């Protein structure tokens, strides 16, 4: 496909995919600025109201045929998409790295996740939303599932292909038509991904791309004929959507938001170097721009804790930060934007004003416009740490005396996405696993590790009890219970009070 072999120095003219055609939007223009050097790599008008109306009409025209098609038919389209992604694996990964700044090794891994999602989603469809049948007293009983209709998917910037794909694929397999609104910071990745769906033969109106910023998202979410919305992104936006949909109980809303995730170090650590490795991956992978990244680190006072903190402070400056295509592969790249980089440095300044002490200070690097080095702040002397998700490479350390106190502090958050324990003490793990409030809980593993074969989601401000990944099938279809008989039959015993009826 020539689109994927485009000269990387050129900016791409942005389009929408509406009704099976690539068209120019009627809304306000916006652009994607890559975070490494600040080049404009995509620019075009956003989707406006008339674009949305056209897309909704096309979706409703396609909805019945797509829903009535056999599962095998829908699966075949999805698998052809996976083949297209695999064919263009390297070019697609380069697009992700260009637009997000992520190292190429990480973008390659993301593209592989897009492909592997297909098998997980097919298994989840049958396991979570398949058909169950039984016979009793001449009555055939059946439980089956129907699609909601036309749903929207709002995607994030940090995994611009994998995370929206985690909603799109199960929604399509269930028989829904999808309106895809990606992050305004990664429109190029979205356009390239939808081109692969088009090459896979997605029917007209079944999947459509509506690019835009906040105004476009508001138009889509407010459309009276929309049947549901699946969102991955910031808690602030998720809370706005939750309030908006609260008055519309007939519409399905699945929210996947962030977290102020704790990582607790227990009393038994035999390999400090390995524990430090897990902390580094938990806090700084993807430049700290994963919703499962550890934001708070709880370490016991004493010799073991002192050794771990000293080793961590020594290891952090050795993490290589650099452009996505550097010959010496970096561990992490820039943040998504200058605004995001400014936000992390401002958060560090605020915490230090409250009494935090910089063990490793986060600094702006002269590698490009949005590069920030990873930071570690000792917040042990703060009266109360602000319950904030700092979406970047900034880790807050707290030393503790009693393990139970560490769990209480870890739970002292309105969020509840991910949590981790580094300890070889089985009693501590049992206590932690039972008491911690989070949807993804790991032991002696980074908090950033999650499986597509398991549910993914959180509680509190991290989600609305509709986990994604393997459980995404649950919110993509609704159950229908039927009782069937060949003909009406008079009962042997009449219902009291019916007389001769």
Short mmCIF file of N, CA and C in Angstrom, two decimals, residues 24-134:
data_model
loop_
_atom_site.label_atom_id
_atom_site.label_comp_id
_atom_site.label_asym_id
_atom_site.label_seq_id
_atom_site.Cartn_x
_atom_site.Cartn_y
_atom_site.Cartn_z
N UNK A 24 -13.08 15.03 3.04
CA UNK A 24 -12.57 16.10 3.88
C UNK A 24 -13.66 16.56 4.83
N UNK A 25 -13.32 16.74 6.09
CA UNK A 25 -14.30 17.16 7.08
C UNK A 25 -14.76 18.60 6.87
N UNK A 26 -15.85 18.95 7.54
CA UNK A 26 -16.39 20.31 7.43
C UNK A 26 -16.13 21.12 8.69
N UNK A 27 -15.47 20.53 9.69
CA UNK A 27 -15.22 21.22 10.94
C UNK A 27 -13.96 22.07 10.91
N UNK A 28 -13.54 22.48 12.10
CA UNK A 28 -12.35 23.33 12.22
C UNK A 28 -11.08 22.52 11.94
N UNK A 29 -10.10 23.13 11.28
CA UNK A 29 -8.85 22.41 11.01
C UNK A 29 -8.03 22.21 12.28
N UNK A 30 -7.30 21.13 12.32
CA UNK A 30 -6.35 20.88 13.40
C UNK A 30 -5.20 20.06 12.83
N UNK A 31 -4.15 19.89 13.61
CA UNK A 31 -2.95 19.23 13.10
C UNK A 31 -2.34 18.33 14.17
N UNK A 32 -1.57 17.36 13.71
CA UNK A 32 -0.80 16.50 14.59
C UNK A 32 0.66 16.92 14.52
N UNK A 33 1.22 17.26 15.68
CA UNK A 33 2.60 17.70 15.77
C UNK A 33 3.41 16.61 16.45
N UNK A 34 4.35 16.03 15.72
CA UNK A 34 5.12 14.95 16.32
C UNK A 34 5.98 15.51 17.45
N UNK A 35 6.16 14.75 18.54
CA UNK A 35 6.74 15.32 19.75
C UNK A 35 8.26 15.40 19.80
N UNK A 36 8.94 14.84 18.81
CA UNK A 36 10.39 14.82 18.86
C UNK A 36 10.98 16.17 18.46
N UNK A 37 10.66 16.64 17.24
CA UNK A 37 11.20 17.90 16.75
C UNK A 37 10.13 18.96 16.48
N UNK A 38 8.86 18.57 16.60
CA UNK A 38 7.80 19.55 16.41
C UNK A 38 7.32 19.69 14.99
N UNK A 39 7.57 18.69 14.15
CA UNK A 39 7.11 18.76 12.76
C UNK A 39 5.62 18.45 12.67
N UNK A 40 4.95 19.13 11.77
CA UNK A 40 3.54 18.83 11.48
C UNK A 40 3.50 17.63 10.54
N UNK A 41 2.85 16.55 10.94
CA UNK A 41 2.86 15.33 10.12
C UNK A 41 1.48 14.95 9.60
N UNK A 42 0.45 15.64 10.06
CA UNK A 42 -0.92 15.39 9.60
C UNK A 42 -1.70 16.65 9.84
N UNK A 43 -2.55 17.04 8.88
CA UNK A 43 -3.38 18.23 9.07
C UNK A 43 -4.64 18.11 8.24
N UNK A 44 -5.75 18.52 8.82
CA UNK A 44 -7.01 18.47 8.09
C UNK A 44 -8.16 18.97 8.93
N UNK A 45 -9.31 19.19 8.31
CA UNK A 45 -10.48 19.64 9.07
C UNK A 45 -11.07 18.51 9.90
N UNK A 46 -11.62 18.88 11.04
CA UNK A 46 -12.30 17.92 11.91
C UNK A 46 -13.66 17.57 11.32
N UNK A 47 -14.23 16.51 11.86
CA UNK A 47 -15.61 16.16 11.50
C UNK A 47 -16.56 17.14 12.15
N UNK A 48 -17.52 17.62 11.36
CA UNK A 48 -18.56 18.50 11.87
C UNK A 48 -19.89 17.77 11.97
N UNK A 49 -20.93 18.50 12.29
CA UNK A 49 -22.25 17.89 12.49
C UNK A 49 -22.74 17.18 11.25
N UNK A 50 -22.58 17.79 10.08
CA UNK A 50 -23.07 17.13 8.86
C UNK A 50 -22.29 15.85 8.57
N UNK A 51 -20.99 15.83 8.91
CA UNK A 51 -20.20 14.60 8.75
C UNK A 51 -20.74 13.51 9.66
N UNK A 52 -21.05 13.88 10.90
CA UNK A 52 -21.58 12.91 11.85
C UNK A 52 -22.94 12.39 11.39
N UNK A 53 -23.80 13.28 10.91
CA UNK A 53 -25.12 12.85 10.44
C UNK A 53 -24.99 11.88 9.27
N UNK A 54 -24.07 12.17 8.35
CA UNK A 54 -23.85 11.27 7.22
C UNK A 54 -23.35 9.91 7.70
N UNK A 55 -22.41 9.95 8.67
CA UNK A 55 -21.87 8.70 9.20
C UNK A 55 -22.95 7.88 9.91
N UNK A 56 -23.80 8.54 10.67
CA UNK A 56 -24.88 7.82 11.36
C UNK A 56 -25.84 7.20 10.37
N UNK A 57 -26.18 7.94 9.31
CA UNK A 57 -27.07 7.39 8.28
C UNK A 57 -26.45 6.14 7.64
N UNK A 58 -25.15 6.23 7.33
CA UNK A 58 -24.47 5.09 6.71
C UNK A 58 -24.42 3.91 7.67
N UNK A 59 -24.19 4.19 8.95
CA UNK A 59 -24.13 3.11 9.94
C UNK A 59 -25.48 2.42 10.08
N UNK A 60 -26.56 3.19 10.13
CA UNK A 60 -27.89 2.57 10.27
C UNK A 60 -28.27 1.80 9.00
N UNK A 61 -27.81 2.29 7.85
CA UNK A 61 -28.07 1.55 6.61
C UNK A 61 -27.37 0.19 6.62
N UNK A 62 -26.21 0.14 7.26
CA UNK A 62 -25.41 -1.10 7.27
C UNK A 62 -25.73 -2.00 8.46
N UNK A 63 -26.39 -1.46 9.47
CA UNK A 63 -26.49 -2.15 10.76
C UNK A 63 -27.18 -3.50 10.68
N UNK A 64 -28.33 -3.57 10.01
CA UNK A 64 -29.08 -4.83 10.00
C UNK A 64 -28.32 -5.94 9.28
N UNK A 65 -27.75 -5.62 8.12
CA UNK A 65 -27.02 -6.64 7.37
C UNK A 65 -25.80 -7.13 8.15
N UNK A 66 -25.10 -6.21 8.80
CA UNK A 66 -23.91 -6.60 9.57
C UNK A 66 -24.29 -7.44 10.79
N UNK A 67 -25.36 -7.03 11.48
CA UNK A 67 -25.80 -7.79 12.65
C UNK A 67 -26.34 -9.16 12.27
N UNK A 68 -27.01 -9.24 11.12
CA UNK A 68 -27.62 -10.50 10.68
C UNK A 68 -26.61 -11.44 10.02
N UNK A 69 -25.45 -10.93 9.65
CA UNK A 69 -24.44 -11.79 9.04
C UNK A 69 -23.99 -12.85 10.05
N UNK A 70 -23.56 -13.98 9.54
CA UNK A 70 -23.07 -15.03 10.44
C UNK A 70 -21.81 -14.56 11.16
N UNK A 71 -21.56 -15.14 12.32
CA UNK A 71 -20.34 -14.79 13.03
C UNK A 71 -19.12 -15.10 12.16
N UNK A 72 -19.17 -16.18 11.41
CA UNK A 72 -18.05 -16.55 10.55
C UNK A 72 -17.76 -15.45 9.53
N UNK A 73 -18.80 -14.80 9.03
CA UNK A 73 -18.60 -13.72 8.07
C UNK A 73 -17.89 -12.54 8.71
N UNK A 74 -18.35 -12.17 9.90
CA UNK A 74 -17.71 -11.05 10.59
C UNK A 74 -16.28 -11.40 11.00
N UNK A 75 -16.09 -12.62 11.46
CA UNK A 75 -14.74 -13.04 11.86
C UNK A 75 -13.79 -13.00 10.68
N UNK A 76 -14.26 -13.38 9.50
CA UNK A 76 -13.40 -13.39 8.31
C UNK A 76 -12.88 -12.00 8.00
N UNK A 77 -13.73 -10.98 8.13
CA UNK A 77 -13.30 -9.60 7.88
C UNK A 77 -12.25 -9.19 8.90
N UNK A 78 -12.49 -9.52 10.16
CA UNK A 78 -11.55 -9.15 11.22
C UNK A 78 -10.21 -9.84 11.02
N UNK A 79 -10.23 -11.09 10.60
CA UNK A 79 -8.96 -11.80 10.38
C UNK A 79 -8.23 -11.27 9.15
N UNK A 80 -8.96 -10.81 8.15
CA UNK A 80 -8.29 -10.18 7.00
C UNK A 80 -7.62 -8.87 7.43
N UNK A 81 -8.24 -8.17 8.37
CA UNK A 81 -7.61 -6.98 8.91
C UNK A 81 -6.28 -7.34 9.59
N UNK A 82 -6.28 -8.39 10.39
CA UNK A 82 -5.04 -8.82 11.05
C UNK A 82 -3.96 -9.15 10.02
N UNK A 83 -4.35 -9.76 8.92
CA UNK A 83 -3.40 -10.07 7.85
C UNK A 83 -2.82 -8.79 7.25
N UNK A 84 -3.66 -7.78 7.06
CA UNK A 84 -3.19 -6.51 6.54
C UNK A 84 -2.21 -5.85 7.50
N UNK A 85 -2.52 -5.88 8.78
CA UNK A 85 -1.63 -5.30 9.79
C UNK A 85 -0.29 -6.02 9.76
N UNK A 86 -0.34 -7.35 9.69
CA UNK A 86 0.90 -8.11 9.67
C UNK A 86 1.73 -7.80 8.43
N UNK A 87 1.07 -7.66 7.30
CA UNK A 87 1.76 -7.34 6.05
C UNK A 87 2.48 -6.00 6.13
N UNK A 88 1.86 -5.04 6.78
CA UNK A 88 2.41 -3.68 6.87
C UNK A 88 2.96 -3.40 8.26
N UNK A 89 3.41 -4.44 8.92
CA UNK A 89 3.84 -4.36 10.32
C UNK A 89 4.86 -3.25 10.55
N UNK A 90 5.94 -3.25 9.81
CA UNK A 90 7.03 -2.31 10.05
C UNK A 90 6.62 -0.87 9.73
N UNK A 91 5.93 -0.67 8.61
CA UNK A 91 5.50 0.68 8.25
C UNK A 91 4.51 1.23 9.27
N UNK A 92 3.62 0.38 9.75
CA UNK A 92 2.64 0.82 10.74
C UNK A 92 3.34 1.18 12.05
N UNK A 93 4.32 0.39 12.45
CA UNK A 93 5.07 0.68 13.67
C UNK A 93 5.80 2.02 13.55
N UNK A 94 6.36 2.31 12.40
CA UNK A 94 7.06 3.57 12.19
C UNK A 94 6.09 4.75 12.29
N UNK A 95 4.88 4.56 11.79
CA UNK A 95 3.87 5.62 11.91
C UNK A 95 3.56 5.89 13.38
N UNK A 96 3.38 4.83 14.17
CA UNK A 96 3.11 4.99 15.59
C UNK A 96 4.26 5.73 16.27
N UNK A 97 5.48 5.35 15.98
CA UNK A 97 6.64 5.98 16.61
C UNK A 97 6.76 7.45 16.20
N UNK A 98 6.55 7.74 14.94
CA UNK A 98 6.63 9.12 14.47
C UNK A 98 5.64 10.01 15.22
N UNK A 99 4.42 9.52 15.39
CA UNK A 99 3.38 10.39 15.92
C UNK A 99 3.39 10.45 17.45
N UNK A 100 3.82 9.39 18.11
CA UNK A 100 3.83 9.38 19.58
C UNK A 100 5.21 9.63 20.17
N UNK A 101 6.26 9.38 19.40
CA UNK A 101 7.61 9.48 19.92
C UNK A 101 8.10 8.22 20.60
N UNK A 102 7.27 7.19 20.67
CA UNK A 102 7.69 5.95 21.34
C UNK A 102 8.84 5.29 20.58
N UNK A 103 9.76 4.66 21.29
CA UNK A 103 10.83 3.92 20.61
C UNK A 103 10.25 2.89 19.64
N UNK A 104 10.97 2.64 18.58
CA UNK A 104 10.47 1.74 17.54
C UNK A 104 10.23 0.33 18.07
N UNK A 105 11.08 -0.12 19.01
CA UNK A 105 10.87 -1.47 19.56
C UNK A 105 9.52 -1.57 20.26
N UNK A 106 9.10 -0.47 20.90
CA UNK A 106 7.84 -0.50 21.61
C UNK A 106 6.66 -0.42 20.64
N UNK A 107 6.81 0.36 19.57
CA UNK A 107 5.74 0.44 18.58
C UNK A 107 5.57 -0.88 17.83
N UNK A 108 6.67 -1.56 17.59
CA UNK A 108 6.58 -2.89 16.97
C UNK A 108 5.79 -3.84 17.87
N UNK A 109 6.04 -3.75 19.17
CA UNK A 109 5.28 -4.58 20.10
C UNK A 109 3.81 -4.22 20.08
N UNK A 110 3.49 -2.94 19.94
CA UNK A 110 2.09 -2.53 19.89
C UNK A 110 1.39 -3.11 18.66
N UNK A 111 2.06 -3.06 17.51
CA UNK A 111 1.46 -3.63 16.30
C UNK A 111 1.21 -5.12 16.48
N UNK A 112 2.12 -5.80 17.13
CA UNK A 112 1.91 -7.23 17.40
C UNK A 112 0.70 -7.45 18.28
N UNK A 113 0.45 -6.54 19.23
CA UNK A 113 -0.73 -6.65 20.08
C UNK A 113 -2.01 -6.47 19.27
N UNK A 114 -1.97 -5.60 18.28
CA UNK A 114 -3.14 -5.41 17.41
C UNK A 114 -3.50 -6.74 16.73
N UNK A 115 -2.48 -7.44 16.27
CA UNK A 115 -2.71 -8.72 15.59
C UNK A 115 -3.20 -9.78 16.58
N UNK A 116 -2.54 -9.90 17.73
CA UNK A 116 -2.89 -10.95 18.68
C UNK A 116 -4.27 -10.73 19.30
N UNK A 117 -4.75 -9.49 19.26
CA UNK A 117 -6.06 -9.19 19.82
C UNK A 117 -7.15 -10.01 19.15
N UNK A 118 -6.99 -10.34 17.90
CA UNK A 118 -8.04 -11.01 17.14
C UNK A 118 -8.38 -12.36 17.77
N UNK A 119 -7.37 -13.17 18.03
CA UNK A 119 -7.62 -14.49 18.62
C UNK A 119 -8.27 -14.36 20.00
N UNK A 120 -7.77 -13.41 20.81
CA UNK A 120 -8.36 -13.20 22.13
C UNK A 120 -9.84 -12.82 22.01
N UNK A 121 -10.14 -11.93 21.08
CA UNK A 121 -11.51 -11.43 20.96
C UNK A 121 -12.47 -12.50 20.45
N UNK A 122 -12.00 -13.34 19.55
CA UNK A 122 -12.85 -14.43 19.05
C UNK A 122 -13.15 -15.41 20.18
N UNK A 123 -12.12 -15.77 20.96
CA UNK A 123 -12.36 -16.68 22.08
C UNK A 123 -13.29 -16.04 23.11
N UNK A 124 -13.09 -14.75 23.36
CA UNK A 124 -13.93 -14.06 24.35
C UNK A 124 -15.38 -14.00 23.89
N UNK A 125 -15.61 -13.80 22.60
CA UNK A 125 -16.98 -13.75 22.09
C UNK A 125 -17.72 -15.04 22.43
N UNK A 126 -17.08 -16.18 22.17
CA UNK A 126 -17.73 -17.47 22.41
C UNK A 126 -17.83 -17.78 23.91
N UNK A 127 -16.80 -17.39 24.67
CA UNK A 127 -16.81 -17.71 26.10
C UNK A 127 -17.75 -16.81 26.90
N UNK A 128 -17.83 -15.53 26.51
CA UNK A 128 -18.59 -14.56 27.30
C UNK A 128 -19.99 -14.29 26.73
N UNK A 129 -20.13 -14.40 25.41
CA UNK A 129 -21.41 -14.01 24.79
C UNK A 129 -21.91 -15.03 23.77
N UNK A 130 -21.55 -16.25 23.94
CA UNK A 130 -22.03 -17.27 23.03
C UNK A 130 -23.49 -17.63 23.29
N UNK A 131 -23.95 -18.70 22.66
CA UNK A 131 -25.33 -19.16 22.81
C UNK A 131 -25.37 -20.40 23.70
N UNK A 132 -26.34 -20.40 24.64
CA UNK A 132 -26.56 -21.57 25.50
C UNK A 132 -28.00 -22.04 25.29
N UNK A 133 -28.18 -23.37 25.14
CA UNK A 133 -29.51 -23.92 24.87
C UNK A 133 -29.79 -25.11 25.78
N UNK A 134 -31.06 -25.26 26.13
CA UNK A 134 -31.49 -26.40 26.94
C UNK A 134 -32.95 -26.71 26.64
#
